[in-house]
PDB file of C-alpha atoms and ligand atoms in Angstrom:
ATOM      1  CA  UNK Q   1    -139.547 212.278  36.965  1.00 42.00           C
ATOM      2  CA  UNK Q   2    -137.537 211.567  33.448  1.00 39.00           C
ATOM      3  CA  UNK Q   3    -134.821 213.054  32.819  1.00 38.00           C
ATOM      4  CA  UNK Q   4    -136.335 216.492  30.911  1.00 38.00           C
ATOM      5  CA  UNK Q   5    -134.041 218.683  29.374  1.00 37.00           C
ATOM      6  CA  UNK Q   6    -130.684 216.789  30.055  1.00 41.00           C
ATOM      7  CA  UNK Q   7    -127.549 216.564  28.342  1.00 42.00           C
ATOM      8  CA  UNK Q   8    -127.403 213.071  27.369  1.00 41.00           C
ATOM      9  CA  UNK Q   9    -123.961 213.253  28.991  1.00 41.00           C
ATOM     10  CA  UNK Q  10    -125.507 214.090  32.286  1.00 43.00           C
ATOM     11  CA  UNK Q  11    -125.190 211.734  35.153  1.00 45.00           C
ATOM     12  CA  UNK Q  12    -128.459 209.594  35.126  1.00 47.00           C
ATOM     13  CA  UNK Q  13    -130.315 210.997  37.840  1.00 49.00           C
ATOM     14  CA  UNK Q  14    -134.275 209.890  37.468  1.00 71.00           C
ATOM     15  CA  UNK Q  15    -135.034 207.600  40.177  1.00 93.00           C
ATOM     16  CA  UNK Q  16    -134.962 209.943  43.418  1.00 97.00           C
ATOM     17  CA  UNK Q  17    -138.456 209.509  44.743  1.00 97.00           C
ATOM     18  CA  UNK Q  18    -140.706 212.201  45.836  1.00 97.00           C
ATOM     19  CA  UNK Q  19    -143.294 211.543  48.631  1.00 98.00           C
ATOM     20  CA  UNK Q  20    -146.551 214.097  48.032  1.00 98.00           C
ATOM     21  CA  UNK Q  21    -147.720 214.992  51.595  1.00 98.00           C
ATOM     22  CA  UNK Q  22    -151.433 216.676  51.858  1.00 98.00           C
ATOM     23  CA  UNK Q  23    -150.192 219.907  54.136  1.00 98.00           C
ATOM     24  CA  UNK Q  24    -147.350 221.293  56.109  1.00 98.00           C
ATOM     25  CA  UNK Q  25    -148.458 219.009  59.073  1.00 98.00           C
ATOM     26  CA  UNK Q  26    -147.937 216.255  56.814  1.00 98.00           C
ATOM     27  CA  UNK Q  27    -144.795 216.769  55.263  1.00 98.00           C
ATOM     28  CA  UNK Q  28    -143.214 217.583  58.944  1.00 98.00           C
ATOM     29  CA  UNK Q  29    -144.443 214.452  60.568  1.00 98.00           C
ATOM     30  CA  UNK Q  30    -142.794 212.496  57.201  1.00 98.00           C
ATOM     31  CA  UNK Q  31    -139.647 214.166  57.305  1.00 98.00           C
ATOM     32  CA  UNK Q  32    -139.861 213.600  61.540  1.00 98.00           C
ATOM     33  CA  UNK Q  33    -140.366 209.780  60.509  1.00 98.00           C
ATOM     34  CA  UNK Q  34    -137.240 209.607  58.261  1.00 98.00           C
ATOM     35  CA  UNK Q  35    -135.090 211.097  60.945  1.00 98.00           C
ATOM     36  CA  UNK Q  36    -136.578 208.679  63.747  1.00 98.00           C
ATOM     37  CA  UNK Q  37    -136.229 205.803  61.147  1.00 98.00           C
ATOM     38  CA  UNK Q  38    -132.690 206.963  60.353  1.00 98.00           C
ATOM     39  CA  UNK Q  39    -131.819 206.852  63.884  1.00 98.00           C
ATOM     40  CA  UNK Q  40    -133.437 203.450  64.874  1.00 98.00           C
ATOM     41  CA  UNK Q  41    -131.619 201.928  62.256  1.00 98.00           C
ATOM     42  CA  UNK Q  42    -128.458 203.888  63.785  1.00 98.00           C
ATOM     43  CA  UNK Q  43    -128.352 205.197  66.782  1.00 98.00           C
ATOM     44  CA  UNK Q  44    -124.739 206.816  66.432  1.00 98.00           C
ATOM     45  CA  UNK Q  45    -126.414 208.488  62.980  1.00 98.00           C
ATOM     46  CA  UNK Q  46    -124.213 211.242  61.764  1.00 98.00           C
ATOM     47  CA  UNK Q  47    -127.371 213.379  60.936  1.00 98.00           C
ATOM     48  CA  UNK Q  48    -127.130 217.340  59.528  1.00 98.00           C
ATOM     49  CA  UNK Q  49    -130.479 219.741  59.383  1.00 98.00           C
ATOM     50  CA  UNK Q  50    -131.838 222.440  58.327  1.00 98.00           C
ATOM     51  CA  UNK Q  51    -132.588 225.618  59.781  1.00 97.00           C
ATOM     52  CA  UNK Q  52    -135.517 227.881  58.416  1.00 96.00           C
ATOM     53  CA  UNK Q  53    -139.433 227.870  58.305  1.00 96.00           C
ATOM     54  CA  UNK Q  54    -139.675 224.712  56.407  1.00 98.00           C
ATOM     55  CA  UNK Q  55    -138.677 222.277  59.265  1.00 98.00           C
ATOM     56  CA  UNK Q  56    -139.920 223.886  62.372  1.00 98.00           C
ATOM     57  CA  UNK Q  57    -142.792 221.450  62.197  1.00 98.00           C
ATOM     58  CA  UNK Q  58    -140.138 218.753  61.899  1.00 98.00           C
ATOM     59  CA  UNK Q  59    -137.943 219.906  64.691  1.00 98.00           C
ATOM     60  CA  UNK Q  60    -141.314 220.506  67.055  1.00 98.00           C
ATOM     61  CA  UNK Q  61    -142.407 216.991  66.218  1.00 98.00           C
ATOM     62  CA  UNK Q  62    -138.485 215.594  66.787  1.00 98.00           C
ATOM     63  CA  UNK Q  63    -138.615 217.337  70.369  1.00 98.00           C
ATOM     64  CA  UNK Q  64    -141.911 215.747  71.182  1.00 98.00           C
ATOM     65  CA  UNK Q  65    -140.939 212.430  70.249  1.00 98.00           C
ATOM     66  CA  UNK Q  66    -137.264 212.819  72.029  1.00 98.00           C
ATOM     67  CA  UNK Q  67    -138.904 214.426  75.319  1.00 98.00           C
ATOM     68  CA  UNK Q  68    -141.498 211.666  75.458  1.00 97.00           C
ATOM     69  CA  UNK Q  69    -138.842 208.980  74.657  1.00 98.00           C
ATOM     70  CA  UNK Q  70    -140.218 207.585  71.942  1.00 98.00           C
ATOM     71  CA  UNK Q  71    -137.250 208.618  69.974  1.00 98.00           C
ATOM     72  CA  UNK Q  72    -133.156 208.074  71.654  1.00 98.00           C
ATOM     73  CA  UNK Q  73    -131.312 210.684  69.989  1.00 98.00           C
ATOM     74  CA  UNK Q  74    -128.325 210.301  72.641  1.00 97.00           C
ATOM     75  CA  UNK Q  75    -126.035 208.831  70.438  1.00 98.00           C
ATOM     76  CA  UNK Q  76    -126.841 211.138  67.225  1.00 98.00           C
ATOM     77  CA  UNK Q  77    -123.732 213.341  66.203  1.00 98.00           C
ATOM     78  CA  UNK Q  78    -125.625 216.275  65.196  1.00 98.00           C
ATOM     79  CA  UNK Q  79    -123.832 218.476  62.868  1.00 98.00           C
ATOM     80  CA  UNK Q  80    -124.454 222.504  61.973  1.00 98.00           C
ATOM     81  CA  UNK Q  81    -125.141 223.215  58.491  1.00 98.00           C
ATOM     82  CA  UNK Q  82    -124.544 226.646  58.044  1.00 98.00           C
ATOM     83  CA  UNK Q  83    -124.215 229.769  60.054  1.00 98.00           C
ATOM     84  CA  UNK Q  84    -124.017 233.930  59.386  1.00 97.00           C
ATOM     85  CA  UNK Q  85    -119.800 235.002  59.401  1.00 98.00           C
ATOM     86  CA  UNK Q  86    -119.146 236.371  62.354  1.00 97.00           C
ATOM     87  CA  UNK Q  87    -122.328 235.329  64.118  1.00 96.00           C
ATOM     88  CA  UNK Q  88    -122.279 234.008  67.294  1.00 96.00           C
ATOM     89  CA  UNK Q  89    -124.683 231.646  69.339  1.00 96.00           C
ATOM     90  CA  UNK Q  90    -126.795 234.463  71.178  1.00 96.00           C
ATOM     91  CA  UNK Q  91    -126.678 236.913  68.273  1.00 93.00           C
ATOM     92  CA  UNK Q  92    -130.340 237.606  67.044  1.00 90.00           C
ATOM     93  CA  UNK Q  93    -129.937 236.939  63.333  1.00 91.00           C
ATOM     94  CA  UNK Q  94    -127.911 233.606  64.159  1.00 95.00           C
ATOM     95  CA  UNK Q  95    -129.182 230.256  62.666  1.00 97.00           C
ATOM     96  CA  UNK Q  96    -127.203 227.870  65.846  1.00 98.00           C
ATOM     97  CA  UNK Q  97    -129.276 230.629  68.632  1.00 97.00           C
ATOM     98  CA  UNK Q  98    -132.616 229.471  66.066  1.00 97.00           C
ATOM     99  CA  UNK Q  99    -131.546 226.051  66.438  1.00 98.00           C
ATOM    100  CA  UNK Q 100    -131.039 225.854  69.574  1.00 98.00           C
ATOM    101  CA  UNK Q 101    -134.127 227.443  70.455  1.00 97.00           C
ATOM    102  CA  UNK Q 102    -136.197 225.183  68.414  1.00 98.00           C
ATOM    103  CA  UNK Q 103    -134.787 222.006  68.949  1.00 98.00           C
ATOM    104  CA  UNK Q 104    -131.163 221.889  70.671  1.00 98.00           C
ATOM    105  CA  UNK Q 105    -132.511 223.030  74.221  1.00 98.00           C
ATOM    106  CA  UNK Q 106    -135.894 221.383  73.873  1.00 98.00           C
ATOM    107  CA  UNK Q 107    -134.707 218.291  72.886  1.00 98.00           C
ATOM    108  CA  UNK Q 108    -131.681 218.478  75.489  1.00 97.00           C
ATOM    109  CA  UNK Q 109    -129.499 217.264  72.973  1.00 97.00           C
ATOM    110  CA  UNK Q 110    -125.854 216.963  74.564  1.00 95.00           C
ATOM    111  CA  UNK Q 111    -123.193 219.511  73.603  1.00 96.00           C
ATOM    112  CA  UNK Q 112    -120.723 216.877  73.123  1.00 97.00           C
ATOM    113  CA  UNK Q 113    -122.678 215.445  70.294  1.00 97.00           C
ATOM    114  CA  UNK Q 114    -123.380 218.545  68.941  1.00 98.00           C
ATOM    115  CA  UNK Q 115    -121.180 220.567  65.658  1.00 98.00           C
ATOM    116  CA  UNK Q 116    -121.447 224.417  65.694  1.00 98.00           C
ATOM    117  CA  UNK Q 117    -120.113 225.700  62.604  1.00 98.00           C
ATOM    118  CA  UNK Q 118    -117.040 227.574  63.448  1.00 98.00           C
ATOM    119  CA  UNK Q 119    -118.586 231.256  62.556  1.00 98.00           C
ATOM    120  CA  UNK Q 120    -116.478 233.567  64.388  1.00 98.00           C
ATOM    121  CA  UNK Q 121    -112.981 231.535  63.797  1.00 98.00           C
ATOM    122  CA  UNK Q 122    -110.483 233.953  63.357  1.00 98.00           C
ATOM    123  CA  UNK Q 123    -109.218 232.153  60.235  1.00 98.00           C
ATOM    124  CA  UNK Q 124    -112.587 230.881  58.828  1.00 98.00           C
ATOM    125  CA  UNK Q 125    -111.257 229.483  55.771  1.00 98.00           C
ATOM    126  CA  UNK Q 126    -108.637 226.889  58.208  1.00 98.00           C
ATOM    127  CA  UNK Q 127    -111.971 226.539  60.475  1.00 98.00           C
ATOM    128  CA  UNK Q 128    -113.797 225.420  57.667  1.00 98.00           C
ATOM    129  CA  UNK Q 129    -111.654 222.920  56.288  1.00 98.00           C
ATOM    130  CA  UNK Q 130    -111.304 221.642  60.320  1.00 98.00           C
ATOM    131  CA  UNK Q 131    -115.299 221.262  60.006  1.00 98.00           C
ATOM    132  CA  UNK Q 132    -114.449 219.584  57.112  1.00 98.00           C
ATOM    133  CA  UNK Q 133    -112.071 217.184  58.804  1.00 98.00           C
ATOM    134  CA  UNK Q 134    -114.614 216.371  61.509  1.00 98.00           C
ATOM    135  CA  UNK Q 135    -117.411 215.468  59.252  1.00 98.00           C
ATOM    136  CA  UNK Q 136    -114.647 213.042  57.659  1.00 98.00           C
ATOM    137  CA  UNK Q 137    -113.554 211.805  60.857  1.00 98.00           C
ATOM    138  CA  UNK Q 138    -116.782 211.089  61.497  1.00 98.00           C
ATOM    139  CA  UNK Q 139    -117.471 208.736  58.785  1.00 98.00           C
ATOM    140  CA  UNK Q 140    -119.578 211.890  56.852  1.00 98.00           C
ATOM    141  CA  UNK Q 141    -122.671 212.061  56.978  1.00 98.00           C
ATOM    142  CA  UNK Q 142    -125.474 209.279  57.416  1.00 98.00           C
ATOM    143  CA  UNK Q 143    -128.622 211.618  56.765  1.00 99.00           C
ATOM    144  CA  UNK Q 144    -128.826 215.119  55.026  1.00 99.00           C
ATOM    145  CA  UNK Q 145    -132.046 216.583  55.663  1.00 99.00           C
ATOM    146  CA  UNK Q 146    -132.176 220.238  53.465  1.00 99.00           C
ATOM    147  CA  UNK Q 147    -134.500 223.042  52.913  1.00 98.00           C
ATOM    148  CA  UNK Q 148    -134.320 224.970  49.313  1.00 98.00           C
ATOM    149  CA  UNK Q 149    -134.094 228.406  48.898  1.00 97.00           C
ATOM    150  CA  UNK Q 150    -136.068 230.674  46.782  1.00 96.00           C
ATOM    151  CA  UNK Q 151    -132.872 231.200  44.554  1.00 97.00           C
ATOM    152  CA  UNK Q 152    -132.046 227.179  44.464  1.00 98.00           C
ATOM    153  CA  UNK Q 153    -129.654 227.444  47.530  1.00 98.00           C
ATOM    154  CA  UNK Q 154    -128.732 223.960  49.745  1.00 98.00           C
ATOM    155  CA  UNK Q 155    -127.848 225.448  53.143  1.00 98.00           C
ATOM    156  CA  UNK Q 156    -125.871 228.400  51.981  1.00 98.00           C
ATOM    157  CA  UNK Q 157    -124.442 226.871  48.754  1.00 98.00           C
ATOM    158  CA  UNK Q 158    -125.682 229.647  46.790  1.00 98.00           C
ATOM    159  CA  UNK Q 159    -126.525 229.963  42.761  1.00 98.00           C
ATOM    160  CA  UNK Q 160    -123.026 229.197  41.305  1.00 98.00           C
ATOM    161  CA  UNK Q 161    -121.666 226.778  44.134  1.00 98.00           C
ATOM    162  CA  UNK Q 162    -120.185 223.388  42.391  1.00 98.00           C
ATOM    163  CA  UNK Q 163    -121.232 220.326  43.046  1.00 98.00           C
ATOM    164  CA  UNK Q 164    -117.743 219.487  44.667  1.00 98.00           C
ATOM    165  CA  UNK Q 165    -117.661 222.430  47.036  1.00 98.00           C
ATOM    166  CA  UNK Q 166    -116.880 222.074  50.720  1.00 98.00           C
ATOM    167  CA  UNK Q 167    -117.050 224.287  54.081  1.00 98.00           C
ATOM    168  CA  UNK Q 168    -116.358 227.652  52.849  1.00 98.00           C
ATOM    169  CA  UNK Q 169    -116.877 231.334  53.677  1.00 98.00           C
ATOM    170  CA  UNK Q 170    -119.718 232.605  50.785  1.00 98.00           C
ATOM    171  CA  UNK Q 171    -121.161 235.687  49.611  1.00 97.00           C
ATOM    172  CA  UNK Q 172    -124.696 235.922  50.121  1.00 96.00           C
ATOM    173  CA  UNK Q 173    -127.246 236.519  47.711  1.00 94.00           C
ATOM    174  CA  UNK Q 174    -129.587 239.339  47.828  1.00 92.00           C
ATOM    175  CA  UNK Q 175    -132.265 237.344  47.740  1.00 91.00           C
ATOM    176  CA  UNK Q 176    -131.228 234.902  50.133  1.00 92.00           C
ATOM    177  CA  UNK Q 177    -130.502 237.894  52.826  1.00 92.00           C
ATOM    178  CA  UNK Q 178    -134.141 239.377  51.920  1.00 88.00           C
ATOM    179  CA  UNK Q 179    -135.472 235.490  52.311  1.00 86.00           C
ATOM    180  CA  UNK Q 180    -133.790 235.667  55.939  1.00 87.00           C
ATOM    181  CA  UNK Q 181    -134.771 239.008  56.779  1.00 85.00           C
ATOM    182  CA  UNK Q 182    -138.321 237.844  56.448  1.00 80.00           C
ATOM    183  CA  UNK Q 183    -137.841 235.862  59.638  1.00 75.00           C
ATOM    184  CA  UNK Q 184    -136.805 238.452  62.245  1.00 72.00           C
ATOM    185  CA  UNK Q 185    -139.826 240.921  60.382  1.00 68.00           C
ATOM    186  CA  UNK Q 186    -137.199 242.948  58.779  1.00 61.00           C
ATOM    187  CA  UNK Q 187    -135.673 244.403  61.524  1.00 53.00           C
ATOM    188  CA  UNK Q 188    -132.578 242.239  62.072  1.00 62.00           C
ATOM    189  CA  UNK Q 189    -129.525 242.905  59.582  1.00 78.00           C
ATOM    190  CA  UNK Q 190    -128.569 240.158  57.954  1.00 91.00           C
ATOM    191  CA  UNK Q 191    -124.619 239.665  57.460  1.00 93.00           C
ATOM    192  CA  UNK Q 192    -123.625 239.703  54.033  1.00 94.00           C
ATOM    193  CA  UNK Q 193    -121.690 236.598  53.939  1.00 97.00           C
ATOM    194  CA  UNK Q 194    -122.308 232.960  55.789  1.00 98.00           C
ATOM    195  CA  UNK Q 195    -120.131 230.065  56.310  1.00 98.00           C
ATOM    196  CA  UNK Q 196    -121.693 226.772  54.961  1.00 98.00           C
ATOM    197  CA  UNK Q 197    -121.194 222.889  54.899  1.00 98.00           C
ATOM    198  CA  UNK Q 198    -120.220 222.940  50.745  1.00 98.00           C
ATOM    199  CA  UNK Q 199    -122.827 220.543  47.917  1.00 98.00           C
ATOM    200  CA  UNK Q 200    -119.975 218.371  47.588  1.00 98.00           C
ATOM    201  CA  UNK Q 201    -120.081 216.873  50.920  1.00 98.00           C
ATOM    202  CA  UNK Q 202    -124.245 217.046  51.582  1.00 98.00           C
ATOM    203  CA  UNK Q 203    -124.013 214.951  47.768  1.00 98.00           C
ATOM    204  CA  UNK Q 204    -121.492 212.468  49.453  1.00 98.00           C
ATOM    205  CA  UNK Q 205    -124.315 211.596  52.069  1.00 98.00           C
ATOM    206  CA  UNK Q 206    -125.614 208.474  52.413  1.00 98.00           C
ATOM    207  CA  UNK Q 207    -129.125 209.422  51.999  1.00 98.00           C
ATOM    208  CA  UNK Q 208    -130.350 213.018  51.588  1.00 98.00           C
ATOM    209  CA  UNK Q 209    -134.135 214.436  52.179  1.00 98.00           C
ATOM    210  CA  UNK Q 210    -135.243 217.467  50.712  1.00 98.00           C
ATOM    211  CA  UNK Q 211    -138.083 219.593  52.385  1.00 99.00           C
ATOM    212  CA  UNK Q 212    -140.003 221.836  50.494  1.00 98.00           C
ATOM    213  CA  UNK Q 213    -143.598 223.086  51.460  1.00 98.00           C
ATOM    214  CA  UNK Q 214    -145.981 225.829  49.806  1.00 98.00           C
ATOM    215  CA  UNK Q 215    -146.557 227.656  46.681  1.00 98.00           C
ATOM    216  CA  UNK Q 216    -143.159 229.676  47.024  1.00 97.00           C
ATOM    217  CA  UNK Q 217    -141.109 226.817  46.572  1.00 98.00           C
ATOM    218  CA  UNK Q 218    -143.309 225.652  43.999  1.00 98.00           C
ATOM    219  CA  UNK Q 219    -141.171 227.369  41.196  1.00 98.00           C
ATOM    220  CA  UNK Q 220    -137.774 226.236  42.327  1.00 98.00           C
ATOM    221  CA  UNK Q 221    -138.531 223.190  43.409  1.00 98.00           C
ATOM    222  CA  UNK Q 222    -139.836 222.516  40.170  1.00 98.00           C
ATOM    223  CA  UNK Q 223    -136.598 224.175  38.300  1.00 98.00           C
ATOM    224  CA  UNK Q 224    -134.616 222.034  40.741  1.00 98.00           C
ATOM    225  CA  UNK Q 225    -136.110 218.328  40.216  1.00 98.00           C
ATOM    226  CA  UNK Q 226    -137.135 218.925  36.590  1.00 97.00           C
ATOM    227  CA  UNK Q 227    -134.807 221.592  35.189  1.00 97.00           C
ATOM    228  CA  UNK Q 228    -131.221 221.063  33.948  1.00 97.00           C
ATOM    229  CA  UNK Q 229    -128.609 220.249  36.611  1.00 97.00           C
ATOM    230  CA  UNK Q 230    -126.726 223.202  37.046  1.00 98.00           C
ATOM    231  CA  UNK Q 231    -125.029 225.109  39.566  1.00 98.00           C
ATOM    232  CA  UNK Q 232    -127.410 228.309  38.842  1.00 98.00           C
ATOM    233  CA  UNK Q 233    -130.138 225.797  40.809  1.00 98.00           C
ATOM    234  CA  UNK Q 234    -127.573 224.366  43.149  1.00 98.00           C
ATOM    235  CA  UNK Q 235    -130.428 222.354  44.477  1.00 98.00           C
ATOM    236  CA  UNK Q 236    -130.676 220.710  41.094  1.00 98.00           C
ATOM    237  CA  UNK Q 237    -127.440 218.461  41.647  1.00 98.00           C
ATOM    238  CA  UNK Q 238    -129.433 217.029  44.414  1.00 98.00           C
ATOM    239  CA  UNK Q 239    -130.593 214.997  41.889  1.00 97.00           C
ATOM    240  CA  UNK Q 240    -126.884 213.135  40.913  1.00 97.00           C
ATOM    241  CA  UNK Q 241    -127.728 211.561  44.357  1.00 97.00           C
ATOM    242  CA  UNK Q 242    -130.360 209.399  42.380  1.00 97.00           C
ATOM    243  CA  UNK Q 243    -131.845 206.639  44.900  1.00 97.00           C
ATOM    244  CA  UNK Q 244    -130.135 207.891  47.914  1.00 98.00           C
ATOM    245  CA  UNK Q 245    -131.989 211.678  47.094  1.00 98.00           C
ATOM    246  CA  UNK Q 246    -136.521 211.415  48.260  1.00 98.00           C
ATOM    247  CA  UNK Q 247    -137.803 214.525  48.431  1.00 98.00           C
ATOM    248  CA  UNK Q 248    -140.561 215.276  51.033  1.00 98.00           C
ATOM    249  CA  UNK Q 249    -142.998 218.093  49.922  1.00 98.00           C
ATOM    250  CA  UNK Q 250    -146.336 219.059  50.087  1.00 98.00           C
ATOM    251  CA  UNK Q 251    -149.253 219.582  47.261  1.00 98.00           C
ATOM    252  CA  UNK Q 252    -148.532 223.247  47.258  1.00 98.00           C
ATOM    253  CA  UNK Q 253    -144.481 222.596  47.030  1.00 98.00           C
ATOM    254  CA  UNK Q 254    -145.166 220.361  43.973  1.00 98.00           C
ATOM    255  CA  UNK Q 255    -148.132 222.179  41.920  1.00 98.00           C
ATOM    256  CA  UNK Q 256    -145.834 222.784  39.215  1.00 98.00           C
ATOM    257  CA  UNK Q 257    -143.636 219.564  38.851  1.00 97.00           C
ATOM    258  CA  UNK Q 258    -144.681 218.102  35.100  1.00 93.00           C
ATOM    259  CA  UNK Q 259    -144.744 214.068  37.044  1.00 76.00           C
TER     260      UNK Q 259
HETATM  261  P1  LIG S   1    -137.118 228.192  54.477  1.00 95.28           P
HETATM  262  O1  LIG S   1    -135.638 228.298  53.997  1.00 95.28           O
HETATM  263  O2  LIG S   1    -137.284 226.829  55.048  1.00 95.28           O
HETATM  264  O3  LIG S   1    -137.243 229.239  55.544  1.00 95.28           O
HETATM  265  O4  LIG S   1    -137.984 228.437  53.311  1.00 95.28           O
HETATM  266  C1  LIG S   1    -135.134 227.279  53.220  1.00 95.28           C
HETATM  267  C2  LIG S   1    -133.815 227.699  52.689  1.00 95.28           C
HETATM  268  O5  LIG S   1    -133.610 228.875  52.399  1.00 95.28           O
HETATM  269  O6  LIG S   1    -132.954 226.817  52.538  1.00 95.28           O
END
């Protein structure tokens, strides 16, 4: 991965590694061993993922481990990454009812360890910076495992999003709310804004994993890892993260990355 198409004043940004896995099955089980290792290593890990169809495989392999016992994820603080304004828990478009379905209930992961983004605040933009306050409090975050978008989105940091941004209120993209809409077969209305965990503070994590499977992503992913860093492919400042950034994708995910 050189450093193609940099500004030589750009932060050096060429050794994040990138683990090839075969298939879908593959990358899940990889990014499922990353968490578990994260977590042996640490057992109070202050972890954040991802919601979407990219880590469903990760999250079914993370419950079976957890429910078998293989993996102790009782001292994890688990934190939200990003959530629909307005949307609460049992609302059908919401990402924390997706999560919770696919991994929070399964896994029986206590409430107390748990972050919900605070969606339906009254005064998002002082719930945000509270989130904000918590992650700090915390000690931030140990492991940042993210998804991409189709428009070069982290969570909801959407084209244009700075590297230094933090828990904000955000206008959605068009594509990102037709991405979305995908998932509930078109039926559900997406909201037109989201509240998400900003680039500035997934950057400040200690190590970061970015999941990326199929030919979709393949365009993006390769705009992101190989393109300039800019905020137009917020996923590209991933890459300032250097050593502490490995992305975990399949063949398909990186058919188009140059080496
Ligand atoms: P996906 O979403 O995993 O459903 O492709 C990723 C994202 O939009 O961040």
């Amino acid at each position: 991965m050189a450093g193609r198409g940099m500004m030589p004043e750009a932060p050096m940004a060429d050794n994040f590694t990138v683990q090839v896995a075969a298939d879908y099955e593959q990358m899940s089980e990889l990014a499922a061993d990353a968490v578990s290792a994260a977590i042996e290593a640490n057992p109070a890990t202050v972890l954040t993922l991802p919601t979407g169809e990219t880590p469903r495989g990760m999250y079914h392999e993370l419950v079976s481990r957890i429910v078998d016992g293989r993996l102790d994820f009782s001292g994890v603080r688990f934190f939200c990454l990003d959530e629909y304004l307005g949307a609460a828990i049992d609302d059908e478009a919401s990402l924390t009812g997706w999560l919770r379905e696919v991994f929070l209930e399964p896994a029986s992961i206590p409430a107390a360890n748990t972050h919900l983004i605070p969606s339906t605040a009254a005064e998002p933009a002082a719930a945000a910076a509270a989130y904000d306050r918590e992650i700090i409090d915390a000690g931030g975050f140990d492991l940042a495992v993210v998804g991409i978008g189709r428009n070069g989105h982290v969570a909801f940091n959407e084209p244009g999003s700075p590297p230094d941004s933090r828990t904000r209120v955000i206008d959605l993209t068009a594509a990102s709310r037709e991405q979305n809409a995908a998932y509930h077969d078109g039926r559900q209305m997406i909201p037109a804004r989201a509240m998400t965990v900003g680039l500035g503070t997934i950057l400040e994590s200690r190590s970061i994993i970015l999941i990326a499977s199929g030919e979709g992503k393949a365009d993006i992913l390769r705009q992101a890892l190989e393109g300039p860093i800019t905020s137009d492919v917020p996923a590209s400042h991933l890459r300032t993260a250097g050593a502490r950034l490995r992305v975990i994708a399949d063949a398909a995910a990186v058919s188009r990355l140059a080496g």
